[in-house]
Amino acid sequence: NAGVTQTPKFRILKIGQSMTLQCTQDMNHNYMYWYRQDPGMGLKLIYYSVGAGITDKGEVPNGYNVSRSTTEDFPLRLELAAPSQTSVYFCASSYEGPGPNYGYTFGSGTRLTVV
Amino acid sequence: ELKVEQNPLFLSMQEGKNYTIYCNYSTTSDRLYWYRQDPGKSLESLFVLLSNGAVKQEGRLMASLDTKARLSTLHITAAVHDLSATYFCAVDTPYTGNQFYFGTGTSLTVIP
């Protein structure tokens, strides 16, 4: 059981470049999330999805886009990379949203540096 | 905006000692979560607390929730080196949709 798989694990981008962070889960979870974690800080929600075809903004969505064409996949797109987007990105999933038995399952993270 | 504050931010303690990490949050909620993160690793769920007075224990860690005070505590008993990690609390409410709001984390180092 793979859980939540993120790729790549590390990436260096130049300012203005674009990239897609991939996230796949095999637990048939309806809810998926993208968070970023800046050094020494907690996690902030970028975007989330409650099911295929449905996405919504979180706390810090500017500079990012997402899509959810299948239950399994929830890619995060950076169109014009900026140094402020240097961070560690975590994808997470849960079955019915935050609740008693369904806390988040996190991926291993993508460490992104924009230079 | 829901705010979640943890203290202390950094904690260095000797093996065998006891200590408590505090998590305060700014709005009404009866759903609080504790996570552990090892350096360079992802977050691992520790506890889910869902009602006032809820207490959960796993090994040397015990978490509790006081919804009236908007406070959760994570108590460490007789610390061992393996507990060295960063601990995060997170809160969600029916009013914040599906968002968890995370504290800034407490970096714990247990010294032999």
PDB file of N, CA, C and O in Angstrom, chain A residues 28-83:
ATOM      1  N   ASN A  28      -8.193   5.610  -2.284  1.00  0.00           N
ATOM      2  CA  ASN A  28      -9.563   5.976  -2.668  1.00  0.00           C
ATOM      3  C   ASN A  28     -10.122   7.100  -1.791  1.00  0.00           C
ATOM      4  O   ASN A  28     -11.325   7.148  -1.496  1.00  0.00           O
ATOM      5  N   HIS A  29      -9.216   7.999  -1.373  1.00  0.00           N
ATOM      6  CA  HIS A  29      -9.640   9.129  -0.561  1.00  0.00           C
ATOM      7  C   HIS A  29     -10.299  10.191  -1.440  1.00  0.00           C
ATOM      8  O   HIS A  29      -9.819  10.497  -2.526  1.00  0.00           O
ATOM      9  N   ASN A  30     -11.380  10.757  -0.924  1.00  0.00           N
ATOM     10  CA  ASN A  30     -12.061  11.804  -1.676  1.00  0.00           C
ATOM     11  C   ASN A  30     -11.338  13.146  -1.572  1.00  0.00           C
ATOM     12  O   ASN A  30     -11.300  13.927  -2.512  1.00  0.00           O
ATOM     13  N   TYR A  31     -10.779  13.434  -0.395  1.00  0.00           N
ATOM     14  CA  TYR A  31     -10.240  14.755  -0.124  1.00  0.00           C
ATOM     15  C   TYR A  31      -8.731  14.750  -0.305  1.00  0.00           C
ATOM     16  O   TYR A  31      -8.036  13.858   0.187  1.00  0.00           O
ATOM     17  N   MET A  32      -8.241  15.756  -1.010  1.00  0.00           N
ATOM     18  CA  MET A  32      -6.796  15.919  -1.179  1.00  0.00           C
ATOM     19  C   MET A  32      -6.405  17.374  -0.972  1.00  0.00           C
ATOM     20  O   MET A  32      -7.220  18.278  -1.198  1.00  0.00           O
ATOM     21  N   TYR A  33      -5.175  17.565  -0.541  1.00  0.00           N
ATOM     22  CA  TYR A  33      -4.737  18.897  -0.108  1.00  0.00           C
ATOM     23  C   TYR A  33      -3.288  19.126  -0.543  1.00  0.00           C
ATOM     24  O   TYR A  33      -2.504  18.193  -0.619  1.00  0.00           O
ATOM     25  N   TRP A  34      -2.963  20.386  -0.775  1.00  0.00           N
ATOM     26  CA  TRP A  34      -1.578  20.807  -0.940  1.00  0.00           C
ATOM     27  C   TRP A  34      -1.255  21.845   0.120  1.00  0.00           C
ATOM     28  O   TRP A  34      -1.966  22.850   0.260  1.00  0.00           O
ATOM     29  N   TYR A  35      -0.165  21.562   0.844  1.00  0.00           N
ATOM     30  CA  TYR A  35       0.338  22.489   1.851  1.00  0.00           C
ATOM     31  C   TYR A  35       1.768  22.874   1.501  1.00  0.00           C
ATOM     32  O   TYR A  35       2.490  22.119   0.864  1.00  0.00           O
ATOM     33  N   ARG A  36       2.175  24.037   1.972  1.00  0.00           N
ATOM     34  CA  ARG A  36       3.583  24.403   1.923  1.00  0.00           C
ATOM     35  C   ARG A  36       4.084  24.652   3.346  1.00  0.00           C
ATOM     36  O   ARG A  36       3.328  25.116   4.210  1.00  0.00           O
ATOM     37  N   GLN A  37       5.343  24.311   3.547  1.00  0.00           N
ATOM     38  CA  GLN A  37       5.963  24.494   4.855  1.00  0.00           C
ATOM     39  C   GLN A  37       7.241  25.288   4.668  1.00  0.00           C
ATOM     40  O   GLN A  37       8.214  24.798   4.087  1.00  0.00           O
ATOM     41  N   ASP A  38       7.237  26.501   5.163  1.00  0.00           N
ATOM     42  CA  ASP A  38       8.427  27.330   5.119  1.00  0.00           C
ATOM     43  C   ASP A  38       9.316  27.012   6.313  1.00  0.00           C
ATOM     44  O   ASP A  38       8.817  26.527   7.351  1.00  0.00           O
ATOM     45  N   PRO A  39      10.611  27.275   6.213  1.00  0.00           N
ATOM     46  CA  PRO A  39      11.534  26.885   7.281  1.00  0.00           C
ATOM     47  C   PRO A  39      11.105  27.384   8.654  1.00  0.00           C
ATOM     48  O   PRO A  39      10.810  28.573   8.831  1.00  0.00           O
ATOM     49  N   GLY A  40      11.056  26.486   9.612  1.00  0.00           N
ATOM     50  CA  GLY A  40      10.708  26.845  10.978  1.00  0.00           C
ATOM     51  C   GLY A  40       9.260  27.228  11.184  1.00  0.00           C
ATOM     52  O   GLY A  40       8.915  27.785  12.245  1.00  0.00           O
ATOM     53  N   MET A  41       8.430  26.920  10.207  1.00  0.00           N
ATOM     54  CA  MET A  41       7.028  27.341  10.300  1.00  0.00           C
ATOM     55  C   MET A  41       6.110  26.126  10.223  1.00  0.00           C
ATOM     56  O   MET A  41       6.519  25.018   9.879  1.00  0.00           O
ATOM     57  N   GLY A  42       4.836  26.397  10.508  1.00  0.00           N
ATOM     58  CA  GLY A  42       3.826  25.359  10.318  1.00  0.00           C
ATOM     59  C   GLY A  42       3.434  25.254   8.860  1.00  0.00           C
ATOM     60  O   GLY A  42       4.057  25.838   7.983  1.00  0.00           O
ATOM     61  N   LEU A  43       2.417  24.486   8.600  1.00  0.00           N
ATOM     62  CA  LEU A  43       1.962  24.254   7.236  1.00  0.00           C
ATOM     63  C   LEU A  43       0.822  25.211   6.889  1.00  0.00           C
ATOM     64  O   LEU A  43      -0.046  25.474   7.726  1.00  0.00           O
ATOM     65  N   LYS A  44       0.835  25.679   5.669  1.00  0.00           N
ATOM     66  CA  LYS A  44      -0.246  26.550   5.193  1.00  0.00           C
ATOM     67  C   LYS A  44      -0.889  25.906   3.961  1.00  0.00           C
ATOM     68  O   LYS A  44      -0.196  25.439   3.051  1.00  0.00           O
ATOM     69  N   LEU A  45      -2.219  25.926   3.932  1.00  0.00           N
ATOM     70  CA  LEU A  45      -2.961  25.269   2.862  1.00  0.00           C
ATOM     71  C   LEU A  45      -2.944  26.115   1.606  1.00  0.00           C
ATOM     72  O   LEU A  45      -3.273  27.302   1.625  1.00  0.00           O
ATOM     73  N   ILE A  46      -2.611  25.478   0.474  1.00  0.00           N
ATOM     74  CA  ILE A  46      -2.564  26.177  -0.812  1.00  0.00           C
ATOM     75  C   ILE A  46      -3.891  25.963  -1.553  1.00  0.00           C
ATOM     76  O   ILE A  46      -4.582  26.918  -1.894  1.00  0.00           O
ATOM     77  N   TYR A  47      -4.207  24.737  -1.809  1.00  0.00           N
ATOM     78  CA  TYR A  47      -5.446  24.352  -2.485  1.00  0.00           C
ATOM     79  C   TYR A  47      -5.916  23.026  -1.903  1.00  0.00           C
ATOM     80  O   TYR A  47      -5.130  22.252  -1.362  1.00  0.00           O
ATOM     81  N   TYR A  48      -7.196  22.754  -2.067  1.00  0.00           N
ATOM     82  CA  TYR A  48      -7.708  21.455  -1.697  1.00  0.00           C
ATOM     83  C   TYR A  48      -8.805  21.039  -2.666  1.00  0.00           C
ATOM     84  O   TYR A  48      -9.311  21.854  -3.453  1.00  0.00           O
ATOM     85  N   SER A  49      -9.149  19.754  -2.581  1.00  0.00           N
ATOM     86  CA  SER A  49     -10.167  19.195  -3.467  1.00  0.00           C
ATOM     87  C   SER A  49     -11.004  18.193  -2.678  1.00  0.00           C
ATOM     88  O   SER A  49     -10.458  17.382  -1.933  1.00  0.00           O
ATOM     89  N   VAL A  50     -12.307  18.264  -2.867  1.00  0.00           N
ATOM     90  CA  VAL A  50     -13.191  17.330  -2.154  1.00  0.00           C
ATOM     91  C   VAL A  50     -13.651  16.180  -3.048  1.00  0.00           C
ATOM     92  O   VAL A  50     -14.435  15.332  -2.604  1.00  0.00           O
ATOM     93  N   GLY A  51     -13.162  16.169  -4.276  1.00  0.00           N
ATOM     94  CA  GLY A  51     -13.497  15.080  -5.180  1.00  0.00           C
ATOM     95  C   GLY A  51     -13.088  15.448  -6.587  1.00  0.00           C
ATOM     96  O   GLY A  51     -12.738  16.611  -6.868  1.00  0.00           O
ATOM     97  N   ALA A  52     -13.128  14.466  -7.459  1.00  0.00           N
ATOM     98  CA  ALA A  52     -12.728  14.706  -8.852  1.00  0.00           C
ATOM     99  C   ALA A  52     -13.559  15.841  -9.447  1.00  0.00           C
ATOM    100  O   ALA A  52     -14.780  15.879  -9.283  1.00  0.00           O
ATOM    101  N   GLY A  53     -12.875  16.778 -10.089  1.00  0.00           N
ATOM    102  CA  GLY A  53     -13.529  17.901 -10.734  1.00  0.00           C
ATOM    103  C   GLY A  53     -13.821  19.089  -9.841  1.00  0.00           C
ATOM    104  O   GLY A  53     -14.315  20.122 -10.308  1.00  0.00           O
ATOM    105  N   ILE A  54     -13.498  18.973  -8.554  1.00  0.00           N
ATOM    106  CA  ILE A  54     -13.818  20.036  -7.599  1.00  0.00           C
ATOM    107  C   ILE A  54     -12.557  20.466  -6.874  1.00  0.00           C
ATOM    108  O   ILE A  54     -11.892  19.645  -6.225  1.00  0.00           O
ATOM    109  N   THR A  55     -12.223  21.752  -6.992  1.00  0.00           N
ATOM    110  CA  THR A  55     -11.071  22.284  -6.267  1.00  0.00           C
ATOM    111  C   THR A  55     -11.447  23.616  -5.626  1.00  0.00           C
ATOM    112  O   THR A  55     -12.397  24.280  -6.069  1.00  0.00           O
ATOM    113  N   ASP A  56     -10.697  24.005  -4.617  1.00  0.00           N
ATOM    114  CA  ASP A  56     -10.961  25.280  -3.961  1.00  0.00           C
ATOM    115  C   ASP A  56      -9.671  25.814  -3.365  1.00  0.00           C
ATOM    116  O   ASP A  56      -8.743  25.057  -3.064  1.00  0.00           O
ATOM    117  N   LYS A  57      -9.647  27.151  -3.206  1.00  0.00           N
ATOM    118  CA  LYS A  57      -8.461  27.811  -2.678  1.00  0.00           C
ATOM    119  C   LYS A  57      -8.364  27.637  -1.175  1.00  0.00           C
ATOM    120  O   LYS A  57      -9.366  27.620  -0.468  1.00  0.00           O
ATOM    121  N   GLY A  58      -7.101  27.565  -0.727  1.00  0.00           N
ATOM    122  CA  GLY A  58      -6.835  27.574   0.684  1.00  0.00           C
ATOM    123  C   GLY A  58      -6.373  28.943   1.136  1.00  0.00           C
ATOM    124  O   GLY A  58      -6.802  29.967   0.605  1.00  0.00           O
ATOM    125  N   GLU A  59      -5.435  28.940   2.068  1.00  0.00           N
ATOM    126  CA  GLU A  59      -4.981  30.190   2.671  1.00  0.00           C
ATOM    127  C   GLU A  59      -4.007  30.960   1.790  1.00  0.00           C
ATOM    128  O   GLU A  59      -3.986  32.189   1.795  1.00  0.00           O
ATOM    129  N   VAL A  60      -3.172  30.253   1.008  1.00  0.00           N
ATOM    130  CA  VAL A  60      -2.106  30.895   0.233  1.00  0.00           C
ATOM    131  C   VAL A  60      -2.090  30.394  -1.212  1.00  0.00           C
ATOM    132  O   VAL A  60      -1.124  29.795  -1.669  1.00  0.00           O
ATOM    133  N   PRO A  61      -3.125  30.667  -2.029  1.00  0.00           N
ATOM    134  CA  PRO A  61      -3.217  30.080  -3.365  1.00  0.00           C
ATOM    135  C   PRO A  61      -2.473  30.838  -4.462  1.00  0.00           C
ATOM    136  O   PRO A  61      -2.274  30.273  -5.559  1.00  0.00           O
ATOM    137  N   ASN A  62      -2.066  32.078  -4.198  1.00  0.00           N
ATOM    138  CA  ASN A  62      -1.509  32.902  -5.284  1.00  0.00           C
ATOM    139  C   ASN A  62      -0.223  32.309  -5.830  1.00  0.00           C
ATOM    140  O   ASN A  62       0.699  31.957  -5.087  1.00  0.00           O
ATOM    141  N   GLY A  63      -0.149  32.222  -7.155  1.00  0.00           N
ATOM    142  CA  GLY A  63       1.030  31.679  -7.817  1.00  0.00           C
ATOM    143  C   GLY A  63       0.939  30.195  -8.120  1.00  0.00           C
ATOM    144  O   GLY A  63       1.889  29.626  -8.668  1.00  0.00           O
ATOM    145  N   TYR A  64      -0.183  29.594  -7.774  1.00  0.00           N
ATOM    146  CA  TYR A  64      -0.362  28.154  -7.953  1.00  0.00           C
ATOM    147  C   TYR A  64      -1.676  27.858  -8.660  1.00  0.00           C
ATOM    148  O   TYR A  64      -2.616  28.642  -8.587  1.00  0.00           O
ATOM    149  N   ASN A  65      -1.706  26.698  -9.305  1.00  0.00           N
ATOM    150  CA  ASN A  65      -2.951  26.185  -9.863  1.00  0.00           C
ATOM    151  C   ASN A  65      -3.018  24.683  -9.626  1.00  0.00           C
ATOM    152  O   ASN A  65      -1.977  24.021  -9.521  1.00  0.00           O
ATOM    153  N   VAL A  66      -4.241  24.171  -9.564  1.00  0.00           N
ATOM    154  CA  VAL A  66      -4.423  22.734  -9.380  1.00  0.00           C
ATOM    155  C   VAL A  66      -5.506  22.237 -10.317  1.00  0.00           C
ATOM    156  O   VAL A  66      -6.278  23.017 -10.880  1.00  0.00           O
ATOM    157  N   SER A  67      -5.549  20.925 -10.464  1.00  0.00           N
ATOM    158  CA  SER A  67      -6.633  20.262 -11.181  1.00  0.00           C
ATOM    159  C   SER A  67      -6.880  18.919 -10.507  1.00  0.00           C
ATOM    160  O   SER A  67      -5.996  18.380  -9.826  1.00  0.00           O
ATOM    161  N   ARG A  68      -8.070  18.385 -10.686  1.00  0.00           N
ATOM    162  CA  ARG A  68      -8.384  17.070 -10.096  1.00  0.00           C
ATOM    163  C   ARG A  68      -9.272  16.326 -11.099  1.00  0.00           C
ATOM    164  O   ARG A  68     -10.494  16.345 -11.015  1.00  0.00           O
ATOM    165  N   SER A  69      -8.632  15.686 -12.053  1.00  0.00           N
ATOM    166  CA  SER A  69      -9.380  14.978 -13.090  1.00  0.00           C
ATOM    167  C   SER A  69      -9.736  13.560 -12.658  1.00  0.00           C
ATOM    168  O   SER A  69     -10.682  12.966 -13.184  1.00  0.00           O
ATOM    169  N   THR A  70      -9.015  13.001 -11.725  1.00  0.00           N
ATOM    170  CA  THR A  70      -9.294  11.665 -11.197  1.00  0.00           C
ATOM    171  C   THR A  70      -9.266  11.699  -9.674  1.00  0.00           C
ATOM    172  O   THR A  70      -8.721  12.629  -9.080  1.00  0.00           O
ATOM    173  N   THR A  71      -9.815  10.680  -9.050  1.00  0.00           N
ATOM    174  CA  THR A  71      -9.757  10.591  -7.595  1.00  0.00           C
ATOM    175  C   THR A  71      -8.319  10.461  -7.107  1.00  0.00           C
ATOM    176  O   THR A  71      -7.961  10.968  -6.056  1.00  0.00           O
ATOM    177  N   GLU A  72      -7.477   9.786  -7.894  1.00  0.00           N
ATOM    178  CA  GLU A  72      -6.143   9.446  -7.428  1.00  0.00           C
ATOM    179  C   GLU A  72      -5.136  10.593  -7.503  1.00  0.00           C
ATOM    180  O   GLU A  72      -4.209  10.672  -6.711  1.00  0.00           O
ATOM    181  N   ASP A  73      -5.301  11.489  -8.488  1.00  0.00           N
ATOM    182  CA  ASP A  73      -4.236  12.454  -8.788  1.00  0.00           C
ATOM    183  C   ASP A  73      -4.638  13.887  -8.468  1.00  0.00           C
ATOM    184  O   ASP A  73      -5.771  14.312  -8.777  1.00  0.00           O
ATOM    185  N   PHE A  74      -3.693  14.645  -7.956  1.00  0.00           N
ATOM    186  CA  PHE A  74      -3.960  16.050  -7.601  1.00  0.00           C
ATOM    187  C   PHE A  74      -2.665  16.841  -7.825  1.00  0.00           C
ATOM    188  O   PHE A  74      -1.949  17.174  -6.888  1.00  0.00           O
ATOM    189  N   PRO A  75      -2.338  17.172  -9.066  1.00  0.00           N
ATOM    190  CA  PRO A  75      -1.097  17.887  -9.352  1.00  0.00           C
ATOM    191  C   PRO A  75      -1.185  19.367  -8.997  1.00  0.00           C
ATOM    192  O   PRO A  75      -2.253  19.991  -9.103  1.00  0.00           O
ATOM    193  N   LEU A  76      -0.062  19.927  -8.608  1.00  0.00           N
ATOM    194  CA  LEU A  76       0.062  21.353  -8.266  1.00  0.00           C
ATOM    195  C   LEU A  76       0.982  22.001  -9.282  1.00  0.00           C
ATOM    196  O   LEU A  76       2.112  21.559  -9.486  1.00  0.00           O
ATOM    197  N   ARG A  77       0.529  23.071  -9.907  1.00  0.00           N
ATOM    198  CA  ARG A  77       1.267  23.739 -10.967  1.00  0.00           C
ATOM    199  C   ARG A  77       1.783  25.090 -10.499  1.00  0.00           C
ATOM    200  O   ARG A  77       1.013  25.887  -9.944  1.00  0.00           O
ATOM    201  N   LEU A  78       3.086  25.316 -10.715  1.00  0.00           N
ATOM    202  CA  LEU A  78       3.676  26.634 -10.516  1.00  0.00           C
ATOM    203  C   LEU A  78       3.963  27.203 -11.895  1.00  0.00           C
ATOM    204  O   LEU A  78       4.722  26.606 -12.675  1.00  0.00           O
ATOM    205  N   GLU A  79       3.367  28.326 -12.249  1.00  0.00           N
ATOM    206  CA  GLU A  79       3.511  28.853 -13.604  1.00  0.00           C
ATOM    207  C   GLU A  79       4.746  29.728 -13.778  1.00  0.00           C
ATOM    208  O   GLU A  79       5.479  29.585 -14.731  1.00  0.00           O
ATOM    209  N   LEU A  80       4.973  30.647 -12.892  1.00  0.00           N
ATOM    210  CA  LEU A  80       6.112  31.565 -12.979  1.00  0.00           C
ATOM    211  C   LEU A  80       6.803  31.558 -11.629  1.00  0.00           C
ATOM    212  O   LEU A  80       6.453  32.325 -10.741  1.00  0.00           O
ATOM    213  N   ALA A  81       7.780  30.669 -11.494  1.00  0.00           N
ATOM    214  CA  ALA A  81       8.392  30.471 -10.183  1.00  0.00           C
ATOM    215  C   ALA A  81       9.053  31.749  -9.664  1.00  0.00           C
ATOM    216  O   ALA A  81       9.708  32.488 -10.415  1.00  0.00           O
ATOM    217  N   ALA A  82       8.865  31.985  -8.377  1.00  0.00           N
ATOM    218  CA  ALA A  82       9.458  33.137  -7.698  1.00  0.00           C
ATOM    219  C   ALA A  82      10.205  32.646  -6.461  1.00  0.00           C
ATOM    220  O   ALA A  82       9.843  31.604  -5.897  1.00  0.00           O
ATOM    221  N   PRO A  83      11.227  33.388  -6.025  1.00  0.00           N
ATOM    222  CA  PRO A  83      11.970  32.957  -4.826  1.00  0.00           C
ATOM    223  C   PRO A  83      11.067  32.729  -3.602  1.00  0.00           C
ATOM    224  O   PRO A  83      11.377  31.880  -2.763  1.00  0.00           O
TER     225      PRO A  83
END
